Amino acid sequence: MDLTALPLAAGHDIPGPLLTELTALYASNREFQALSGDFPDPHDIRPEQVAAGLAEQAATEGVEVLLARSGGRLVGVVVTLARHPDPADPDPWIGLLMVDAAEHGQGHGRRIAEQIEERFRADGRTGLRLAVLDANPKGLAFWTALGYEVIGHRPDLQHGRPCAVLRKPLPRLRRAARVAVVDPGGSVLLFRYVNPDVGPHWALPGGGLEEGETPREAALRELREETGWSDLEPGPLLCTWEHDFTRFDVVIRQHEHIYVTEGPHREPAGPDLAAAHAADGILGWRWWPRQELHASAEPVWPSDLARLLDAHDAAHRTA
């Protein structure tokens, strides 16, 4: 999916061939146009009407009109607002997302939304909002399926019609790496944390990548900082996984590389260990036998760690 800004010539004119494409796209969505009230006759949408509406939006401060193409074909248009006119609203908005009716069901709308989310996430924004007319249950179903939640109701600014306001958090992306240290009996070392999202939980030694680090380099550094052991190296990759959580009051989407290695059954030790654990929020540690790990009542990250280690052991035995 390729998103590009709406090209406007001098005087905010849309090039003729593009205007023809846009008019056809708008006209294909007759059901939505009947709901929106943006055109006098939703069954007779004229190029000059489309041009006037888009040029007005593109000329508004903080508004961006983007065209979505797939395989060179115009499949959608999206309008975003960097900030709502209400000064109390901190989030950017999606003002419009429309996909050519002939392309419905192909996943274009979802892909466009994901790219818009990524644009705002990269810009440091922490959430994205939009409004759906109460008379548009299909639209509401589409956005809630993408993870947007209704946070309130208000009339729309243009016509005063009742709308649901939806919001989706935009977690900050963070790359991390961890090591599953397994002792000769199959137990694995885990650290205990308390998180506002899940409460008490257990996780492997590890943490975020520093600038210029590879995941394996970060895994090695974090293992040494959090255990004091300098005689272990990350072994093969056990898995990768993503999860969302709150860290220092910021919602994070963390992508982790998890490695596995064998090591002796011993205690973490070192002169700087207490300070490192306090800085990372580590409350304690223990070696978990595999059977107890399978039956843990408290959350373990990743949640299928016991199964992953069992599969690793089975593959190692047959290798």
Short mmCIF file of N, CA and C in Angstrom, two decimals, residues 156-227:
data_model
loop_
_atom_site.label_atom_id
_atom_site.label_comp_id
_atom_site.label_asym_id
_atom_site.label_seq_id
_atom_site.Cartn_x
_atom_site.Cartn_y
_atom_site.Cartn_z
N ASP A 156 -21.43 15.81 15.49
CA ASP A 156 -20.36 16.18 14.57
C ASP A 156 -20.38 17.68 14.33
N LEU A 157 -19.22 18.24 13.98
CA LEU A 157 -19.06 19.69 13.89
C LEU A 157 -19.83 20.30 12.73
N GLN A 158 -20.00 19.54 11.63
CA GLN A 158 -20.61 20.13 10.44
C GLN A 158 -22.13 20.17 10.50
N HIS A 159 -22.74 19.06 10.95
CA HIS A 159 -24.20 18.96 10.87
C HIS A 159 -24.88 18.70 12.21
N GLY A 160 -24.10 18.53 13.28
CA GLY A 160 -24.68 18.33 14.60
C GLY A 160 -25.33 16.96 14.79
N ARG A 161 -24.95 15.98 14.00
CA ARG A 161 -25.54 14.65 14.10
C ARG A 161 -24.84 13.84 15.20
N PRO A 162 -25.55 12.96 15.88
CA PRO A 162 -24.92 12.18 16.97
C PRO A 162 -23.86 11.22 16.44
N CYS A 163 -22.71 11.21 17.12
CA CYS A 163 -21.58 10.37 16.73
C CYS A 163 -20.99 9.69 17.95
N ALA A 164 -20.40 8.55 17.72
CA ALA A 164 -19.55 7.91 18.72
C ALA A 164 -18.11 8.33 18.46
N VAL A 165 -17.40 8.71 19.52
CA VAL A 165 -15.99 9.05 19.43
C VAL A 165 -15.19 7.83 19.86
N LEU A 166 -14.25 7.42 19.01
CA LEU A 166 -13.43 6.24 19.28
C LEU A 166 -11.97 6.64 19.40
N ARG A 167 -11.24 5.87 20.18
CA ARG A 167 -9.81 6.13 20.37
C ARG A 167 -9.05 4.81 20.41
N LYS A 168 -7.84 4.86 19.88
CA LYS A 168 -6.93 3.71 19.97
C LYS A 168 -5.58 4.21 20.48
N PRO A 169 -5.05 3.61 21.54
CA PRO A 169 -3.71 4.00 21.99
C PRO A 169 -2.68 3.62 20.91
N LEU A 170 -1.64 4.42 20.83
CA LEU A 170 -0.54 4.14 19.91
C LEU A 170 0.71 3.86 20.75
N PRO A 171 0.93 2.59 21.09
CA PRO A 171 2.07 2.27 21.95
C PRO A 171 3.39 2.66 21.28
N ARG A 172 4.32 3.10 22.11
CA ARG A 172 5.65 3.41 21.62
C ARG A 172 6.40 2.11 21.36
N LEU A 173 7.06 2.00 20.23
CA LEU A 173 7.77 0.77 19.87
C LEU A 173 9.10 0.69 20.61
N ARG A 174 9.40 -0.50 21.10
CA ARG A 174 10.66 -0.73 21.82
C ARG A 174 11.17 -2.13 21.47
N ARG A 175 12.43 -2.25 21.14
CA ARG A 175 13.05 -3.55 20.85
C ARG A 175 13.80 -4.01 22.08
N ALA A 176 13.67 -5.30 22.37
CA ALA A 176 14.29 -5.85 23.57
C ALA A 176 14.80 -7.25 23.28
N ALA A 177 15.59 -7.77 24.20
CA ALA A 177 16.14 -9.12 24.07
C ALA A 177 16.26 -9.74 25.45
N ARG A 178 16.02 -11.06 25.53
CA ARG A 178 16.08 -11.78 26.81
C ARG A 178 16.76 -13.13 26.62
N VAL A 179 17.14 -13.72 27.75
CA VAL A 179 17.80 -15.03 27.73
C VAL A 179 17.11 -15.95 28.72
N ALA A 180 16.72 -17.12 28.24
CA ALA A 180 16.22 -18.18 29.12
C ALA A 180 17.41 -19.04 29.52
N VAL A 181 17.83 -18.89 30.78
CA VAL A 181 18.94 -19.70 31.31
C VAL A 181 18.33 -20.95 31.93
N VAL A 182 18.70 -22.10 31.40
CA VAL A 182 18.14 -23.38 31.85
C VAL A 182 19.22 -24.18 32.56
N ASP A 183 18.92 -24.65 33.78
CA ASP A 183 19.91 -25.44 34.54
C ASP A 183 19.87 -26.91 34.13
N PRO A 184 20.79 -27.74 34.63
CA PRO A 184 20.84 -29.14 34.20
C PRO A 184 19.55 -29.92 34.45
N GLY A 185 18.73 -29.49 35.42
CA GLY A 185 17.47 -30.18 35.69
C GLY A 185 16.30 -29.66 34.89
N GLY A 186 16.53 -28.65 34.04
CA GLY A 186 15.46 -28.11 33.21
C GLY A 186 14.75 -26.90 33.79
N SER A 187 15.15 -26.45 35.00
CA SER A 187 14.55 -25.26 35.58
C SER A 187 15.07 -24.00 34.87
N VAL A 188 14.27 -22.94 34.89
CA VAL A 188 14.64 -21.71 34.21
C VAL A 188 14.60 -20.55 35.20
N LEU A 189 15.54 -19.63 35.08
CA LEU A 189 15.62 -18.48 35.98
C LEU A 189 14.64 -17.40 35.52
N LEU A 190 13.80 -16.91 36.45
CA LEU A 190 12.86 -15.83 36.15
C LEU A 190 12.95 -14.76 37.22
N PHE A 191 12.73 -13.51 36.81
CA PHE A 191 12.65 -12.38 37.72
C PHE A 191 11.19 -11.99 37.93
N ARG A 192 10.89 -11.49 39.11
CA ARG A 192 9.52 -11.07 39.45
C ARG A 192 9.40 -9.56 39.37
N TYR A 193 8.32 -9.10 38.73
CA TYR A 193 8.01 -7.68 38.57
C TYR A 193 6.55 -7.45 38.98
N VAL A 194 6.20 -6.18 39.15
CA VAL A 194 4.80 -5.79 39.28
C VAL A 194 4.52 -4.73 38.23
N ASN A 195 3.50 -4.97 37.42
CA ASN A 195 3.16 -4.09 36.31
C ASN A 195 1.73 -3.58 36.48
N PRO A 196 1.45 -2.30 36.17
CA PRO A 196 0.09 -1.80 36.35
C PRO A 196 -0.94 -2.49 35.48
N ASP A 197 -0.52 -3.12 34.39
CA ASP A 197 -1.47 -3.79 33.50
C ASP A 197 -1.86 -5.18 34.00
N VAL A 198 -0.88 -5.94 34.50
CA VAL A 198 -1.14 -7.34 34.87
C VAL A 198 -0.83 -7.64 36.32
N GLY A 199 -0.28 -6.70 37.06
CA GLY A 199 0.10 -6.97 38.43
C GLY A 199 1.39 -7.77 38.51
N PRO A 200 1.53 -8.65 39.53
CA PRO A 200 2.76 -9.45 39.65
C PRO A 200 2.91 -10.40 38.46
N HIS A 201 4.12 -10.50 37.94
CA HIS A 201 4.39 -11.41 36.84
C HIS A 201 5.88 -11.73 36.83
N TRP A 202 6.24 -12.71 36.00
CA TRP A 202 7.61 -13.21 35.92
C TRP A 202 8.13 -13.08 34.50
N ALA A 203 9.41 -12.73 34.38
CA ALA A 203 10.01 -12.56 33.05
C ALA A 203 11.47 -12.98 33.10
N LEU A 204 12.01 -13.23 31.94
CA LEU A 204 13.40 -13.66 31.80
C LEU A 204 14.36 -12.49 31.95
N PRO A 205 15.61 -12.74 32.31
CA PRO A 205 16.60 -11.66 32.30
C PRO A 205 16.68 -11.01 30.91
N GLY A 206 16.74 -9.69 30.89
CA GLY A 206 16.84 -8.99 29.61
C GLY A 206 16.29 -7.59 29.70
N GLY A 207 16.25 -6.90 28.56
CA GLY A 207 15.75 -5.54 28.51
C GLY A 207 15.91 -4.93 27.13
N GLY A 208 15.76 -3.63 27.08
CA GLY A 208 15.75 -2.92 25.81
C GLY A 208 17.12 -2.81 25.16
N LEU A 209 17.08 -2.75 23.82
CA LEU A 209 18.32 -2.57 23.06
C LEU A 209 18.82 -1.13 23.19
N GLU A 210 20.10 -0.97 23.32
CA GLU A 210 20.72 0.34 23.27
C GLU A 210 21.07 0.68 21.82
N GLU A 211 21.35 1.94 21.57
CA GLU A 211 21.64 2.38 20.20
C GLU A 211 22.80 1.60 19.61
N GLY A 212 22.58 1.04 18.42
CA GLY A 212 23.62 0.32 17.71
C GLY A 212 23.77 -1.14 18.10
N GLU A 213 23.03 -1.60 19.10
CA GLU A 213 23.14 -2.99 19.54
C GLU A 213 22.30 -3.93 18.67
N THR A 214 22.81 -5.14 18.49
CA THR A 214 21.99 -6.20 17.93
C THR A 214 21.23 -6.85 19.08
N PRO A 215 20.14 -7.59 18.78
CA PRO A 215 19.44 -8.28 19.86
C PRO A 215 20.34 -9.22 20.67
N ARG A 216 21.23 -9.94 20.01
CA ARG A 216 22.11 -10.87 20.74
C ARG A 216 23.07 -10.09 21.65
N GLU A 217 23.60 -8.97 21.18
CA GLU A 217 24.49 -8.16 22.03
C GLU A 217 23.75 -7.61 23.24
N ALA A 218 22.51 -7.17 23.02
CA ALA A 218 21.71 -6.65 24.13
C ALA A 218 21.39 -7.75 25.13
N ALA A 219 21.06 -8.95 24.62
CA ALA A 219 20.76 -10.07 25.51
C ALA A 219 21.96 -10.40 26.41
N LEU A 220 23.16 -10.40 25.83
CA LEU A 220 24.36 -10.68 26.60
C LEU A 220 24.61 -9.61 27.66
N ARG A 221 24.51 -8.34 27.25
CA ARG A 221 24.74 -7.24 28.21
C ARG A 221 23.74 -7.29 29.36
N GLU A 222 22.45 -7.45 29.02
CA GLU A 222 21.42 -7.47 30.05
C GLU A 222 21.59 -8.67 30.99
N LEU A 223 21.95 -9.82 30.43
CA LEU A 223 22.15 -11.00 31.27
C LEU A 223 23.25 -10.75 32.29
N ARG A 224 24.35 -10.15 31.86
CA ARG A 224 25.46 -9.88 32.78
C ARG A 224 25.09 -8.82 33.81
N GLU A 225 24.34 -7.79 33.39
CA GLU A 225 23.95 -6.74 34.33
C GLU A 225 22.98 -7.24 35.38
N GLU A 226 22.07 -8.13 34.99
CA GLU A 226 20.99 -8.53 35.91
C GLU A 226 21.31 -9.79 36.71
N THR A 227 22.32 -10.57 36.30
CA THR A 227 22.68 -11.77 37.06
C THR A 227 24.09 -11.71 37.64
#
